[in-house]
Amino acid sequence: MKTVTVELDERSYPIHVSKGLLEKLPEILAQQNGTRSWVIISQSSIMELLGSRLKAAGLHGHEIIVSEGERAKDFDEYRRVISQMMKMGCDRSSTILAVGGGVVGDLAGFVAATFMRGIDCFQIPTTLLAMVDSAIGGKTGVNLPEGKNLVGVFHQPESVFIDPTILESLPREEVVSGLAEVVKYGAIRDRDFLAWLSSELDDLDAFDLESAITRSCAIKAEVVSKDEKERGLRRILNFGHTIGHAVEAHLGYGNIRHGEAVAHGMNCASWISEQMGLLPAADRQFLSDTIAKLSFLPSPTLDPSTILNYVHTDKKTEGGVLNFVVLDGLGNATTSTQVSDKLIVESLATLS
Ligand SMILES: NC(=O)c1ccc[n+]([C@@H]2O[C@H](COP(=O)([O-])OP(=O)(O)OC[C@H]3O[C@@H](n4cnc5c(N)ncnc54)[C@H](O)[C@@H]3O)[C@@H](O)[C@H]2O)c1
């Protein structure tokens, strides 16, 4: 088993990565947390796939099934989960197991952060995106009609358990979407990892997911350890996301996968970095070729003013100033407040 630690003093926690970890969970949880009362929060589609594995391993607890898809992050769904926990007799010693993708993890984490002023939560991510990104770092929250993730808090999990065998049932497009985030880690923090990924992506069927997940988690853990609340360094994790989120919002959530939108955003951001004299052309080309190996469709035509509108209402804008993540060389991201609207619009043209 490989273990990476998020270093946050008394709130430090391990991320365990190992094939077959699901079967060892009850034993590890008993060691870590005694005989607490467990509340498993998940979706019915995920429990159909994993419920029998969890039960066969001896993991029992209250089960709360939330809606499928992003609807699970509705504020009403959050209140329904809290009410159900009250009816089940949960108290401050109850502990949540979030079994699912980023949607379940975000909702369950927010419930844990707020139920009776905060209870413990363990994350068991079941999508690649959740394994390398959303389950780590403590960002929890729900959506409002006004926008995604507008209500939330930082609440770090007690541990994250990653069993890559869980991904065997995940549709290939979801895996590839998650791989865009994996490529992001190489681009922002580790040039050698990016080079390794690029060659691994030549044969997706033989791709070493366990190594890619472990290295991605280590990078996220290192960044979160240095800047938990995203006041500085943690912003680099948003590489490709400013334009990516705008593309997602413009095309309508659910009409493009998050990873695909982030891939377009990374291509734009690296082109902008080259125009600003920060990224050599050959390096931008290498990143673009690596992203191309994910075989996403070309971006549909985007309306520049709509994209700009979303870019400026994004959470990465603070006090009217946009903190745009650029690459100062491959494997070295930084933020810039000097990225003009003109550059953003011109970068969109490189997508078609
Ligand atoms: N907290 C953070 O730091 C953070 C970071 C990035 C994204 N997010 C959030 O994550 C969410 C997206 O997460 P996601 O991409 O994991 O989507 P998701 O949770 O909706 O899962 C995608 C789909 O895969 C299904 N699924 C999950 N695991 C499966 C498995 N093992 N086999 C088969 N099907 C499976 C789900 O039922 C769902 O239909 C968004 O709400 C986003 O805001 C949060």
Tab-separated table of C-alpha atoms and ligand atoms in Angstrom:
chain	number	residue	atom	x	y	z
A	1	MET	CA	0.000	0.000	0.000
A	2	LYS	CA	1.274	3.470	-0.889
A	3	THR	CA	0.545	6.283	1.539
A	4	VAL	CA	0.784	10.009	0.980
A	5	THR	CA	0.214	12.474	3.826
A	6	VAL	CA	-1.506	15.836	3.758
A	7	GLU	CA	0.525	17.733	6.365
A	8	LEU	CA	-1.750	20.049	8.352
A	9	ASP	CA	-0.396	19.718	11.893
A	10	GLU	CA	-3.036	18.095	14.128
A	11	ARG	CA	-5.390	17.793	11.130
A	12	SER	CA	-2.866	15.869	8.994
A	13	TYR	CA	-4.274	12.810	7.292
A	14	PRO	CA	-3.177	9.922	5.093
A	15	ILE	CA	-4.232	9.090	1.558
A	16	HIS	CA	-3.902	5.327	1.074
A	17	VAL	CA	-3.643	3.927	-2.450
A	18	SER	CA	-3.801	0.199	-3.073
A	19	LYS	CA	-5.597	-2.296	-5.288
A	20	GLY	CA	-8.030	-4.316	-3.160
A	21	LEU	CA	-8.076	-1.698	-0.374
A	22	LEU	CA	-11.877	-1.824	-0.220
A	23	GLU	CA	-11.736	-5.345	1.193
A	24	LYS	CA	-9.331	-4.258	3.968
A	25	LEU	CA	-11.336	-1.161	4.907
A	26	PRO	CA	-13.267	-2.478	7.935
A	27	GLU	CA	-10.032	-3.618	9.575
A	28	ILE	CA	-8.242	-0.304	8.901
A	29	LEU	CA	-11.245	1.771	9.998
A	30	ALA	CA	-11.557	-0.206	13.224
A	31	GLN	CA	-7.883	0.501	13.966
A	32	GLN	CA	-8.226	4.206	13.167
A	33	ASN	CA	-11.586	5.007	14.590
A	34	GLY	CA	-12.732	2.296	16.993
A	35	THR	CA	-16.297	1.115	16.799
A	36	ARG	CA	-18.017	4.307	15.745
A	37	SER	CA	-21.419	4.312	14.128
A	38	TRP	CA	-20.868	4.665	10.400
A	39	VAL	CA	-23.097	6.554	8.002
A	40	ILE	CA	-22.421	5.579	4.408
A	41	ILE	CA	-23.477	8.336	1.999
A	42	SER	CA	-23.590	7.230	-1.616
A	43	GLN	CA	-25.722	6.969	-4.754
A	44	SER	CA	-27.801	3.918	-5.689
A	45	SER	CA	-25.814	3.299	-8.896
A	46	ILE	CA	-22.580	3.203	-6.894
A	47	MET	CA	-23.983	1.009	-4.123
A	48	GLU	CA	-25.214	-1.437	-6.783
A	49	LEU	CA	-21.611	-1.737	-7.928
A	50	LEU	CA	-19.804	-1.614	-4.591
A	51	GLY	CA	-22.373	-2.350	-1.860
A	52	SER	CA	-21.820	-6.099	-1.984
A	53	ARG	CA	-18.015	-5.656	-1.844
A	54	LEU	CA	-18.353	-3.428	1.236
A	55	LYS	CA	-20.798	-5.804	2.934
A	56	ALA	CA	-18.719	-8.887	2.089
A	57	ALA	CA	-15.755	-7.147	3.708
A	58	GLY	CA	-17.858	-6.655	6.838
A	59	LEU	CA	-18.524	-2.938	6.622
A	60	HIS	CA	-21.956	-2.108	7.981
A	61	GLY	CA	-23.644	1.152	8.813
A	62	HIS	CA	-26.590	3.386	8.158
A	63	GLU	CA	-26.974	4.041	4.455
A	64	ILE	CA	-28.143	7.315	2.970
A	65	ILE	CA	-28.707	7.272	-0.760
A	66	VAL	CA	-28.681	10.627	-2.498
A	67	SER	CA	-29.871	11.622	-5.986
A	68	GLU	CA	-27.908	10.652	-9.061
A	69	GLY	CA	-25.720	13.246	-10.752
A	70	GLU	CA	-25.105	16.847	-9.803
A	71	ARG	CA	-28.671	17.057	-8.352
A	72	ALA	CA	-27.192	15.430	-5.237
A	73	LYS	CA	-25.495	18.759	-4.528
A	74	ASP	CA	-28.781	20.681	-4.290
A	75	PHE	CA	-29.273	22.539	-1.026
A	76	ASP	CA	-32.581	20.657	-0.484
A	77	GLU	CA	-30.747	17.339	-0.760
A	78	TYR	CA	-28.323	18.510	1.924
A	79	ARG	CA	-31.221	19.283	4.285
A	80	ARG	CA	-32.807	15.908	3.517
A	81	VAL	CA	-29.567	14.089	4.465
A	82	ILE	CA	-29.302	16.017	7.745
A	83	SER	CA	-32.954	15.182	8.579
A	84	GLN	CA	-32.358	11.512	7.795
A	85	MET	CA	-29.327	11.470	10.090
A	86	MET	CA	-31.427	12.952	12.894
A	87	LYS	CA	-34.101	10.275	12.368
A	88	MET	CA	-31.382	7.590	12.440
A	89	GLY	CA	-30.267	8.833	15.847
A	90	CYS	CA	-26.856	10.044	14.660
A	91	ASP	CA	-24.848	12.150	17.083
A	92	ARG	CA	-21.432	13.793	17.318
A	93	SER	CA	-19.702	10.396	17.412
A	94	SER	CA	-21.262	9.331	14.096
A	95	THR	CA	-18.767	9.167	11.274
A	96	ILE	CA	-19.466	9.608	7.589
A	97	LEU	CA	-18.081	7.412	4.837
A	98	ALA	CA	-18.432	9.221	1.509
A	99	VAL	CA	-18.521	6.537	-1.173
A	100	GLY	CA	-18.730	8.077	-4.623
A	101	GLY	CA	-17.414	10.578	-7.112
A	102	GLY	CA	-16.889	14.284	-6.535
A	103	VAL	CA	-20.606	14.927	-6.213
A	104	VAL	CA	-21.030	12.538	-3.275
A	105	GLY	CA	-17.719	13.611	-1.742
A	106	ASP	CA	-18.595	17.316	-1.838
A	107	LEU	CA	-22.083	16.812	-0.389
A	108	ALA	CA	-21.056	14.248	2.246
A	109	GLY	CA	-18.077	16.395	3.246
A	110	PHE	CA	-20.372	19.412	3.691
A	111	VAL	CA	-22.787	17.348	5.769
A	112	ALA	CA	-19.851	16.196	7.930
A	113	ALA	CA	-18.586	19.761	8.275
A	114	THR	CA	-21.922	21.085	9.495
A	115	PHE	CA	-23.843	18.268	11.216
A	116	MET	CA	-23.856	19.187	14.923
A	117	ARG	CA	-21.038	21.651	14.165
A	118	GLY	CA	-18.843	19.037	12.534
A	119	ILE	CA	-18.224	15.301	12.614
A	120	ASP	CA	-15.541	13.082	11.081
A	121	CYS	CA	-15.599	12.025	7.452
A	122	PHE	CA	-13.645	9.418	5.488
A	123	GLN	CA	-13.518	9.709	1.716
A	124	ILE	CA	-13.721	6.624	-0.504
A	125	PRO	CA	-13.571	8.126	-4.001
A	126	THR	CA	-14.948	6.070	-6.876
A	127	THR	CA	-14.119	8.220	-9.931
A	128	LEU	CA	-10.637	9.116	-11.146
A	129	LEU	CA	-11.442	12.820	-10.712
A	130	ALA	CA	-12.435	12.237	-7.097
A	131	MET	CA	-9.353	10.070	-6.436
A	132	VAL	CA	-6.844	12.628	-7.681
A	133	ASP	CA	-8.687	15.808	-6.863
A	134	SER	CA	-12.002	16.316	-5.081
A	135	ALA	CA	-11.544	13.824	-2.210
A	136	ILE	CA	-8.313	15.552	-1.170
A	137	GLY	CA	-7.966	19.014	0.285
A	138	GLY	CA	-11.159	19.488	2.246
A	139	LYS	CA	-13.226	21.598	-0.138
A	140	THR	CA	-16.850	20.670	0.512
A	141	GLY	CA	-20.081	22.285	-0.585
A	142	VAL	CA	-23.351	22.374	-2.439
A	143	ASN	CA	-24.794	24.314	-5.361
A	144	LEU	CA	-27.347	27.131	-5.454
A	145	PRO	CA	-29.529	28.139	-8.406
A	146	GLU	CA	-27.125	31.103	-8.753
A	147	GLY	CA	-24.114	28.854	-9.365
A	148	LYS	CA	-22.031	25.801	-8.498
A	149	ASN	CA	-20.273	25.336	-5.143
A	150	LEU	CA	-21.472	28.705	-3.828
A	151	VAL	CA	-22.059	27.380	-0.300
A	152	GLY	CA	-19.355	25.374	1.380
A	153	VAL	CA	-16.550	25.135	3.903
A	154	PHE	CA	-13.111	23.615	4.216
A	155	HIS	CA	-13.408	20.404	6.233
A	156	GLN	CA	-10.525	17.977	5.891
A	157	PRO	CA	-11.290	14.238	5.897
A	158	GLU	CA	-9.781	11.859	8.462
A	159	SER	CA	-8.343	9.688	5.661
A	160	VAL	CA	-8.796	9.047	1.969
A	161	PHE	CA	-8.925	5.435	0.766
A	162	ILE	CA	-8.217	4.865	-2.912
A	163	ASP	CA	-8.729	1.454	-4.483
A	164	PRO	CA	-7.966	1.736	-8.226
A	165	THR	CA	-9.895	-1.507	-8.915
A	166	ILE	CA	-13.067	0.533	-8.271
A	167	LEU	CA	-12.392	2.287	-11.577
A	168	GLU	CA	-12.940	-0.942	-13.548
A	169	SER	CA	-16.667	-0.165	-13.743
A	170	LEU	CA	-16.226	3.535	-14.517
A	171	PRO	CA	-17.065	4.394	-18.155
A	172	ARG	CA	-13.900	4.977	-20.196
A	173	GLU	CA	-14.932	8.577	-20.984
A	174	GLU	CA	-15.065	9.341	-17.240
A	175	VAL	CA	-11.581	7.851	-16.787
A	176	VAL	CA	-10.211	9.892	-19.684
A	177	SER	CA	-11.885	13.019	-18.290
A	178	GLY	CA	-10.099	12.381	-14.970
A	179	LEU	CA	-6.817	11.915	-16.829
A	180	ALA	CA	-7.001	15.573	-17.903
A	181	GLU	CA	-6.601	16.490	-14.203
A	182	VAL	CA	-3.684	14.050	-13.949
A	183	VAL	CA	-1.984	15.775	-16.911
A	184	LYS	CA	-2.622	19.089	-15.120
A	185	TYR	CA	-0.511	17.937	-12.137
A	186	GLY	CA	2.434	17.206	-14.410
A	187	ALA	CA	2.054	20.539	-16.195
A	188	ILE	CA	1.952	22.614	-12.997
A	189	ARG	CA	4.422	20.812	-10.748
A	190	ASP	CA	6.417	17.949	-12.266
A	191	ARG	CA	7.859	18.008	-15.767
A	192	ASP	CA	9.258	14.455	-15.492
A	193	PHE	CA	5.837	13.136	-14.461
A	194	LEU	CA	4.322	14.860	-17.507
A	195	ALA	CA	6.917	13.209	-19.764
A	196	TRP	CA	6.158	9.811	-18.179
A	197	LEU	CA	2.405	10.395	-18.602
A	198	SER	CA	2.848	11.363	-22.211
A	199	SER	CA	4.488	8.031	-23.041
A	200	GLU	CA	1.986	6.057	-20.885
A	201	LEU	CA	-0.874	7.667	-22.816
A	202	ASP	CA	0.360	6.038	-26.034
A	203	ASP	CA	-1.362	2.864	-24.847
A	204	LEU	CA	-4.365	3.644	-22.671
A	205	ASP	CA	-5.131	-0.051	-22.133
A	206	ALA	CA	-1.763	-0.566	-20.437
A	207	PHE	CA	-1.828	2.766	-18.573
A	208	ASP	CA	-0.366	2.482	-15.048
A	209	LEU	CA	-3.261	4.134	-13.193
A	210	GLU	CA	-2.019	3.314	-9.704
A	211	SER	CA	1.287	5.167	-10.216
A	212	ALA	CA	-0.455	8.095	-11.903
A	213	ILE	CA	-2.976	8.374	-9.052
A	214	THR	CA	-0.294	8.168	-6.364
A	215	ARG	CA	1.873	10.888	-7.927
A	216	SER	CA	-1.162	13.141	-8.527
A	217	CYS	CA	-2.266	12.735	-4.901
A	218	ALA	CA	1.264	13.527	-3.716
A	219	ILE	CA	1.287	16.767	-5.712
A	220	LYS	CA	-2.159	17.806	-4.474
A	221	ALA	CA	-1.183	16.889	-0.900
A	222	GLU	CA	2.002	18.953	-1.099
A	223	VAL	CA	0.169	22.019	-2.429
A	224	VAL	CA	-2.699	21.752	0.094
A	225	SER	CA	-0.206	21.255	2.936
A	226	LYS	CA	1.435	24.555	2.030
A	227	ASP	CA	-1.759	26.542	1.424
A	228	GLU	CA	-4.902	24.907	2.802
A	229	LYS	CA	-7.293	27.826	2.221
A	230	GLU	CA	-6.160	28.797	-1.297
A	231	ARG	CA	-4.653	32.151	-0.406
A	232	GLY	CA	-1.621	31.685	-2.661
A	233	LEU	CA	0.063	28.520	-3.935
A	234	ARG	CA	-3.128	26.408	-4.014
A	235	ARG	CA	-4.426	28.623	-6.815
A	236	ILE	CA	-2.076	26.827	-9.232
A	237	LEU	CA	-4.400	23.808	-9.019
A	238	ASN	CA	-6.816	25.938	-11.048
A	239	PHE	CA	-4.561	25.731	-14.115
A	240	GLY	CA	-6.891	25.388	-17.127
A	241	HIS	CA	-9.946	25.875	-14.918
A	242	THR	CA	-10.670	29.602	-15.439
A	243	ILE	CA	-11.405	29.125	-19.134
A	244	GLY	CA	-12.438	25.477	-18.529
A	245	HIS	CA	-15.221	26.485	-16.122
A	246	ALA	CA	-16.314	29.231	-18.542
A	247	VAL	CA	-16.508	26.653	-21.360
A	248	GLU	CA	-18.529	24.311	-19.109
A	249	ALA	CA	-20.943	27.078	-18.104
A	250	HIS	CA	-21.224	28.357	-21.691
A	251	LEU	CA	-22.021	24.930	-23.160
A	252	GLY	CA	-24.246	24.002	-20.191
A	253	TYR	CA	-23.202	21.715	-17.327
A	254	GLY	CA	-23.598	18.098	-18.361
A	255	ASN	CA	-23.047	18.874	-22.051
A	256	ILE	CA	-19.274	18.587	-21.771
A	257	ARG	CA	-17.247	16.573	-19.262
A	258	HIS	CA	-15.300	18.605	-16.704
A	259	GLY	CA	-11.953	17.104	-17.776
A	260	GLU	CA	-12.609	17.875	-21.408
A	261	ALA	CA	-13.404	21.522	-20.575
A	262	VAL	CA	-10.250	21.691	-18.429
A	263	ALA	CA	-8.225	20.249	-21.332
A	264	HIS	CA	-9.458	23.116	-23.563
A	265	GLY	CA	-8.689	25.536	-20.729
A	266	MET	CA	-5.137	24.140	-20.367
A	267	ASN	CA	-4.528	24.572	-24.106
A	268	CYS	CA	-5.677	28.208	-23.891
A	269	ALA	CA	-3.680	28.916	-20.722
A	270	SER	CA	-0.481	27.413	-22.135
A	271	TRP	CA	-0.908	29.408	-25.375
A	272	ILE	CA	-1.333	32.561	-23.250
A	273	SER	CA	1.792	31.594	-21.249
A	274	GLU	CA	3.747	31.321	-24.506
A	275	GLN	CA	2.475	34.716	-25.720
A	276	MET	CA	3.618	36.257	-22.414
A	277	GLY	CA	7.121	34.899	-23.016
A	278	LEU	CA	6.906	32.471	-20.076
A	279	LEU	CA	6.600	29.117	-21.849
A	280	PRO	CA	8.875	28.039	-24.714
A	281	ALA	CA	6.963	27.104	-27.880
A	282	ALA	CA	8.350	23.532	-27.824
A	283	ASP	CA	7.065	23.027	-24.272
A	284	ARG	CA	3.613	24.341	-25.151
A	285	GLN	CA	3.575	21.969	-28.123
A	286	PHE	CA	4.592	19.041	-25.881
A	287	LEU	CA	1.728	19.762	-23.473
A	288	SER	CA	-0.718	20.199	-26.339
A	289	ASP	CA	0.430	16.875	-27.902
A	290	THR	CA	0.013	15.135	-24.528
A	291	ILE	CA	-3.519	16.527	-24.139
A	292	ALA	CA	-4.286	15.447	-27.724
A	293	LYS	CA	-3.568	11.825	-26.693
A	294	LEU	CA	-6.757	11.996	-24.589
A	295	SER	CA	-8.641	12.231	-27.932
A	296	PHE	CA	-11.218	14.788	-26.852
A	297	LEU	CA	-13.412	16.235	-29.590
A	298	PRO	CA	-12.459	19.706	-30.842
A	299	SER	CA	-14.201	22.469	-28.918
A	300	PRO	CA	-17.507	23.675	-30.368
A	301	THR	CA	-17.470	27.318	-31.461
A	302	LEU	CA	-17.480	29.531	-28.377
A	303	ASP	CA	-18.853	33.046	-28.087
A	304	PRO	CA	-15.937	35.182	-26.798
A	305	SER	CA	-18.085	37.685	-24.894
A	306	THR	CA	-19.980	34.892	-23.112
A	307	ILE	CA	-16.677	33.252	-22.147
A	308	LEU	CA	-15.298	36.591	-20.872
A	309	ASN	CA	-18.441	37.144	-18.845
A	310	TYR	CA	-18.018	33.780	-17.113
A	311	VAL	CA	-14.266	34.321	-16.660
A	312	HIS	CA	-14.910	37.562	-14.779
A	313	THR	CA	-17.595	36.096	-12.503
A	314	ASP	CA	-15.417	33.073	-11.668
A	315	LYS	CA	-14.351	32.493	-8.045
A	316	LYS	CA	-10.743	33.057	-9.140
A	317	THR	CA	-11.547	36.758	-9.486
A	318	GLU	CA	-10.872	38.605	-6.224
A	319	GLY	CA	-11.708	42.300	-5.770
A	320	GLY	CA	-12.256	42.544	-9.525
A	321	VAL	CA	-8.749	41.198	-10.235
A	322	LEU	CA	-8.403	37.942	-12.154
A	323	ASN	CA	-5.749	35.557	-10.836
A	324	PHE	CA	-4.974	33.593	-13.985
A	325	VAL	CA	-2.751	30.512	-13.733
A	326	VAL	CA	0.060	30.484	-16.290
A	327	LEU	CA	3.034	28.188	-16.826
A	328	ASP	CA	6.432	29.713	-16.171
A	329	GLY	CA	8.080	26.746	-17.877
A	330	LEU	CA	6.673	23.216	-17.926
A	331	GLY	CA	6.160	21.830	-14.427
A	332	ASN	CA	6.138	25.299	-12.870
A	333	ALA	CA	2.838	27.160	-12.560
A	334	THR	CA	2.302	30.611	-11.164
A	335	THR	CA	-0.508	33.169	-11.149
A	336	SER	CA	-0.642	36.374	-13.144
A	337	THR	CA	-2.919	39.374	-12.818
A	338	GLN	CA	-1.707	40.632	-16.212
A	339	VAL	CA	-3.702	38.347	-18.519
A	340	SER	CA	-5.803	40.640	-20.715
A	341	ASP	CA	-9.258	39.958	-22.123
A	342	LYS	CA	-7.689	40.277	-25.580
A	343	LEU	CA	-5.291	37.381	-24.886
A	344	ILE	CA	-8.114	35.241	-23.496
A	345	VAL	CA	-10.256	35.850	-26.586
A	346	GLU	CA	-7.323	35.176	-28.941
A	347	SER	CA	-6.518	31.942	-27.104
A	348	LEU	CA	-10.042	30.625	-27.850
A	349	ALA	CA	-9.238	30.769	-31.556
A	350	THR	CA	-6.440	28.225	-31.023
A	351	LEU	CA	-9.022	25.601	-30.012
A	352	SER	CA	-10.670	25.288	-33.419
B	1	LIG	N1	-13.992	19.400	-3.672
B	1	LIG	C1	-13.153	19.627	-4.648
B	1	LIG	O1	-11.989	20.002	-4.434
B	1	LIG	C2	-13.591	19.363	-6.057
B	1	LIG	C3	-12.660	19.356	-7.094
B	1	LIG	C4	-13.093	19.064	-8.374
B	1	LIG	C5	-14.433	18.790	-8.625
B	1	LIG	N2	-15.321	18.818	-7.588
B	1	LIG	C6	-16.742	18.497	-7.805
B	1	LIG	O2	-16.802	17.130	-8.205
B	1	LIG	C7	-18.002	16.933	-8.928
B	1	LIG	C8	-17.696	16.062	-10.146
B	1	LIG	O3	-17.170	14.837	-9.691
B	1	LIG	P1	-17.090	13.537	-10.626
B	1	LIG	O4	-16.491	13.918	-11.932
B	1	LIG	O5	-16.459	12.467	-9.829
B	1	LIG	O6	-18.614	13.251	-10.983
B	1	LIG	P2	-19.741	12.365	-10.286
B	1	LIG	O7	-19.553	12.272	-8.838
B	1	LIG	O8	-21.046	12.890	-10.777
B	1	LIG	O9	-19.499	10.930	-10.941
B	1	LIG	C9	-19.599	10.786	-12.360
B	1	LIG	C10	-20.531	9.627	-12.727
B	1	LIG	O10	-19.872	8.391	-12.483
B	1	LIG	C11	-20.694	7.520	-11.717
B	1	LIG	N3	-19.764	6.683	-10.954
B	1	LIG	C12	-19.035	7.039	-9.881
B	1	LIG	N4	-18.190	6.060	-9.550
B	1	LIG	C13	-18.393	5.041	-10.424
B	1	LIG	C14	-17.786	3.768	-10.610
B	1	LIG	N5	-16.764	3.359	-9.854
B	1	LIG	N6	-18.238	2.991	-11.621
B	1	LIG	C15	-19.235	3.442	-12.448
B	1	LIG	N7	-19.824	4.636	-12.327
B	1	LIG	C16	-19.406	5.437	-11.320
B	1	LIG	C17	-21.553	8.446	-10.909
B	1	LIG	O11	-22.728	7.823	-10.489
B	1	LIG	C18	-21.819	9.568	-11.917
B	1	LIG	O12	-22.868	9.226	-12.776
B	1	LIG	C19	-18.549	18.304	-9.278
B	1	LIG	O13	-19.677	18.571	-8.485
B	1	LIG	C20	-17.422	19.251	-8.911
B	1	LIG	O14	-17.892	20.512	-8.481
B	1	LIG	C21	-14.927	19.093	-6.323
